[in-house]
Short mmCIF file of C-alpha atoms in Angstrom, two decimals:
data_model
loop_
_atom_site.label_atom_id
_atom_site.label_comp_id
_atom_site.label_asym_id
_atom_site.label_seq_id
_atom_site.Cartn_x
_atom_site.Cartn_y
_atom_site.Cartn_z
CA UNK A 1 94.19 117.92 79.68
CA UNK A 2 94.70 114.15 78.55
CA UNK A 3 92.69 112.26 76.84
CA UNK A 4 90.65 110.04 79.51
CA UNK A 5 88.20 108.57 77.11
CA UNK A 6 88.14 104.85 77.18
CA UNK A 7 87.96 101.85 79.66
CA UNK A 8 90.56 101.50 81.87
CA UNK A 9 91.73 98.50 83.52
CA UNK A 10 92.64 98.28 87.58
CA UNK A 11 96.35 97.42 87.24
CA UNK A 12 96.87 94.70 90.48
CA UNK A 13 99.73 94.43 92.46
CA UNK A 14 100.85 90.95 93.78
CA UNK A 15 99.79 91.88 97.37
CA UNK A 16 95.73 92.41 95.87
CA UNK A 17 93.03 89.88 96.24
CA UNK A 18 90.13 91.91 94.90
CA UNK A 19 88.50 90.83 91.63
CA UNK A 20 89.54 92.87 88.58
CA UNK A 21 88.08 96.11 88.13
CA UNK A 22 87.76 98.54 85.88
CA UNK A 23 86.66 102.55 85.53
CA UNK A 24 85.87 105.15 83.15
CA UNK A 25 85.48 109.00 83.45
CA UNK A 26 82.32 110.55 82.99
CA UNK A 27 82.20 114.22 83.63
CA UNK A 28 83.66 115.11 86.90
CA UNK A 29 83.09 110.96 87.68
CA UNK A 30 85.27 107.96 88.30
CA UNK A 31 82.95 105.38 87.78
CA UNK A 32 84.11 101.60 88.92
CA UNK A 33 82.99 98.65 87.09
CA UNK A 34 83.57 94.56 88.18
CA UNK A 35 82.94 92.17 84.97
CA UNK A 36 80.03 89.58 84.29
CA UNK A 37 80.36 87.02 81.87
CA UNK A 38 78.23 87.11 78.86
CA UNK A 39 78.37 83.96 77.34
CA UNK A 40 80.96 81.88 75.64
CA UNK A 41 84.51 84.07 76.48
CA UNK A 42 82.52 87.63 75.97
CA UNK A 43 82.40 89.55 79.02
CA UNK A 44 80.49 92.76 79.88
CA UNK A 45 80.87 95.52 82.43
CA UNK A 46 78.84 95.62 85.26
CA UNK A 47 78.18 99.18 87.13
CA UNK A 48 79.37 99.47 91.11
CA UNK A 49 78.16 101.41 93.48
CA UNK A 50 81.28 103.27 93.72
CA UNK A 51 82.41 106.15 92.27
CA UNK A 52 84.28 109.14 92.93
CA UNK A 53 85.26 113.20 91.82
CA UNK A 54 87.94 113.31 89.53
CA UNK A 55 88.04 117.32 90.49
CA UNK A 56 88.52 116.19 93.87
CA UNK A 57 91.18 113.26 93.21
CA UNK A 58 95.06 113.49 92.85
CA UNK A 59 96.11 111.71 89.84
CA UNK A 60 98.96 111.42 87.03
CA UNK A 61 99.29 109.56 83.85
CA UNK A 62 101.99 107.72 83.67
CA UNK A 63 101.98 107.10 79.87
CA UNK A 64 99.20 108.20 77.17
CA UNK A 65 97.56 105.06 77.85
CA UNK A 66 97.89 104.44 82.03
CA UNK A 67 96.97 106.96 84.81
CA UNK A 68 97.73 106.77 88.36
CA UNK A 69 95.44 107.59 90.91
CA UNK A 70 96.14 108.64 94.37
CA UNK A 71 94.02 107.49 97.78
CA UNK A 72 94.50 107.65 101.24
CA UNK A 73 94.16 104.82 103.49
CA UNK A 74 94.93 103.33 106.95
CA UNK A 75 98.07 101.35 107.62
CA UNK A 76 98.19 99.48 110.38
CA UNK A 77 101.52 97.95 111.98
CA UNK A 78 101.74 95.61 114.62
CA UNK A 79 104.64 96.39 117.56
CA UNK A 80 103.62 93.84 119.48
CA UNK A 81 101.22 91.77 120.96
CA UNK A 82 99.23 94.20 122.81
CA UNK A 83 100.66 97.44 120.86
CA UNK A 84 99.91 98.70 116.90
CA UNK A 85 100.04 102.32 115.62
CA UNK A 86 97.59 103.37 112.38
CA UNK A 87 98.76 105.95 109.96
CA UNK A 88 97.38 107.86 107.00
CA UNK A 89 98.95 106.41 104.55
CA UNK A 90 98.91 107.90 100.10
CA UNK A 91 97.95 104.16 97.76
CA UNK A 92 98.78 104.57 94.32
CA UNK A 93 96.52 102.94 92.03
CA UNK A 94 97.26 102.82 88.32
CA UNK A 95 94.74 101.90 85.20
CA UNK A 96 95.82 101.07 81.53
CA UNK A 97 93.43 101.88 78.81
CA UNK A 98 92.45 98.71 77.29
CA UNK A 99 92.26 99.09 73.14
CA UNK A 100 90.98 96.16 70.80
CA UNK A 101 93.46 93.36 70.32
CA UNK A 102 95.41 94.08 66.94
CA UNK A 103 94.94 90.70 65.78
CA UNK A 104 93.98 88.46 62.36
CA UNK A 105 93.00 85.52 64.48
CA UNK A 106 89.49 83.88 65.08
CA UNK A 107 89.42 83.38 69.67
CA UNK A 108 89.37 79.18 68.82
CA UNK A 109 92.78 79.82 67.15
CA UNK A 110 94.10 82.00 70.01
CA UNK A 111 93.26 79.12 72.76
CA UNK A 112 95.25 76.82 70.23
CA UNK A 113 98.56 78.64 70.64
CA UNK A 114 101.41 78.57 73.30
CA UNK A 115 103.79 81.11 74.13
CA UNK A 116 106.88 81.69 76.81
CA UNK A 117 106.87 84.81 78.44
CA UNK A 118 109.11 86.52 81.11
CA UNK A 119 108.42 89.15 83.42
CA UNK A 120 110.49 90.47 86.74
CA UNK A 121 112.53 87.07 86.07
CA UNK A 122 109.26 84.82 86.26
CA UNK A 123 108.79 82.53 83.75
CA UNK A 124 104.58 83.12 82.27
CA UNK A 125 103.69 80.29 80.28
CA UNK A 126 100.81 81.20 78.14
CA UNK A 127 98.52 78.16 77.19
CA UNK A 128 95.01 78.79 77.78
CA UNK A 129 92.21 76.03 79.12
CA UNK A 130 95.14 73.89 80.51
CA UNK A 131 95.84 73.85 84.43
CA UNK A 132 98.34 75.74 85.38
CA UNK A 133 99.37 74.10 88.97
CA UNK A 134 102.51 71.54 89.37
CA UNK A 135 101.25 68.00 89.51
CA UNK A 136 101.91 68.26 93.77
CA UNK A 137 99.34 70.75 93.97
CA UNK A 138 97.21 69.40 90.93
CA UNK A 139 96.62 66.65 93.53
CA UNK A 140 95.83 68.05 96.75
CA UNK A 141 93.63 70.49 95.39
CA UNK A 142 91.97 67.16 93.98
CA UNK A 143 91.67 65.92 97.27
CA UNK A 144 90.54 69.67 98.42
CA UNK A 145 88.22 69.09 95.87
CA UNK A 146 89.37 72.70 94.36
CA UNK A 147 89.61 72.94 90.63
CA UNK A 148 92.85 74.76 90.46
CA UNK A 149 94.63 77.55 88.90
CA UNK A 150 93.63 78.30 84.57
CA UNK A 151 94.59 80.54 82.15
CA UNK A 152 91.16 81.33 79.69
CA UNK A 153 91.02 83.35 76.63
CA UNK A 154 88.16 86.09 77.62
CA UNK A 155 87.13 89.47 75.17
CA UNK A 156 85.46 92.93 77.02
CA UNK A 157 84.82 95.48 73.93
CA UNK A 158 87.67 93.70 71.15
CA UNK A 159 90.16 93.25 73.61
CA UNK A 160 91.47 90.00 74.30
CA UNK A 161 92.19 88.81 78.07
CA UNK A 162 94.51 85.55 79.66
CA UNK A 163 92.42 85.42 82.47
CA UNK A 164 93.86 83.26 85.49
CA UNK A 165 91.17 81.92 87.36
CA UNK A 166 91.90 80.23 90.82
CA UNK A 167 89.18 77.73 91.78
CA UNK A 168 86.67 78.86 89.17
CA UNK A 169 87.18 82.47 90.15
CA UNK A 170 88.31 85.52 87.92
CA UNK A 171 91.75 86.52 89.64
CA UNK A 172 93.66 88.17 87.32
CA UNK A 173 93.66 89.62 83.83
CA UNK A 174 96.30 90.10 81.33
CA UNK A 175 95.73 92.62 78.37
CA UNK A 176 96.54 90.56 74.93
CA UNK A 177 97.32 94.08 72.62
CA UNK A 178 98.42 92.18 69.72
CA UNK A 179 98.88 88.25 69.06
CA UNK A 180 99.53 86.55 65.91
CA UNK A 181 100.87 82.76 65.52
CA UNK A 182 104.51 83.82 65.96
CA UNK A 183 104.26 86.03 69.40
CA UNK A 184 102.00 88.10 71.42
CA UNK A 185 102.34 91.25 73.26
CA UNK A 186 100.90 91.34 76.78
CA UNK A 187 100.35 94.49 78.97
CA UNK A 188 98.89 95.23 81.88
CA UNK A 189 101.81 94.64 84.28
CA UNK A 190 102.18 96.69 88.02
CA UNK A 191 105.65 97.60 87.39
CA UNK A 192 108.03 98.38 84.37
CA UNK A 193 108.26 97.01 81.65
CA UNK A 194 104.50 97.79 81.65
CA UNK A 195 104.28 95.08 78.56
CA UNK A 196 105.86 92.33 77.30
CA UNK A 197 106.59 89.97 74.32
CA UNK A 198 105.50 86.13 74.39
CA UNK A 199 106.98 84.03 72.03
#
């Protein structure tokens, strides 16, 4: 049996609006957890009502560090305008163990630096407290009166987080496992490579 000890972070796929999440095992539990902010950029774990069997759950880890859970769902497909079919469909979820940031730096350092990063041939630029939006949409979300798209530096239990909030809501987090001045290494990724190197 792996090690499951830890907190593990909901890994989200592009096609996911659901605020992070995270778990941790517990016996024969799953237990889900959403996050609260403390104060400043700490955040703590808040308890769901959700959890679930592990003994009764189909799951595989992928690495030491991130397991993949199996659930079934609905899909539904639309044929037509008066015809769709519904299927049982297998979701794979996956969860990387979050570990404290390996790191030298103080958090008001951190927000001081920028990096470049690319993943699946996107360009991530990683600058924290700035808006992240093109000037075009900088100014219709003024107009919208919506406060945009921001990357902030956030810490759950030592481990740093670029968390991209959309409109003043948590919408994404990316795992910070080490950062210096020179580069960082990000993880928490749906797809391979699972981390990568900002520089």
């Amino acid at each position: 049996m792996k090690n499951l000890n830890g907190t593990w972070l909901k890994i989200k796929t592009g096609a996911e609006y659901c605020q992070p999440e995270f778990i941790e095992f517990s016996d024969d539990q799953i237990i889900h957890f959403r996050l609260e902010l403390l104060s400043g950029n700490e955040l703590s774990k808040v308890r769901t009502e959700w959890s679930e069997k592990l003994s009764e759950s189909k799951y595989e880890f992928v690495s030491d560090n991130r397991i993949r859970i199996f659930r079934m769902g609905k899909t539904h497909t639309v044929l037509s305008e008066t015809e769709s079919k519904t299927e049982d469909t297998e979701f794979a979820t996956d969860y990387e163990r979050i570990e404290p940031t390996k790191t030298k730096l103080e958090s008001e350092k951190i927000e001081t630096l920028e990096f470049k990063a690319e993943w699946n041939n996107q360009k991530i630029p990683l600058k924290f407290n700035t808006i992240l939006d093109s000037p075009v949409i900088q100014e219709i979300n003024k107009r919208m009166k919506r406060s945009g798209r921001k990357l902030i530096l956030e810490n759950l239990q030592g481990t740093y987080f670029a968390s991209i909030f959309d409109n003043d809501e948590r919408e994404k987090l990316i795992g910070i496992k080490e950062i210096d001045e020179d580069k960082a290494i990000l993880f928490g990724f749906p797809e391979k490579p699972f981390e990568i190197k900002a520089e």
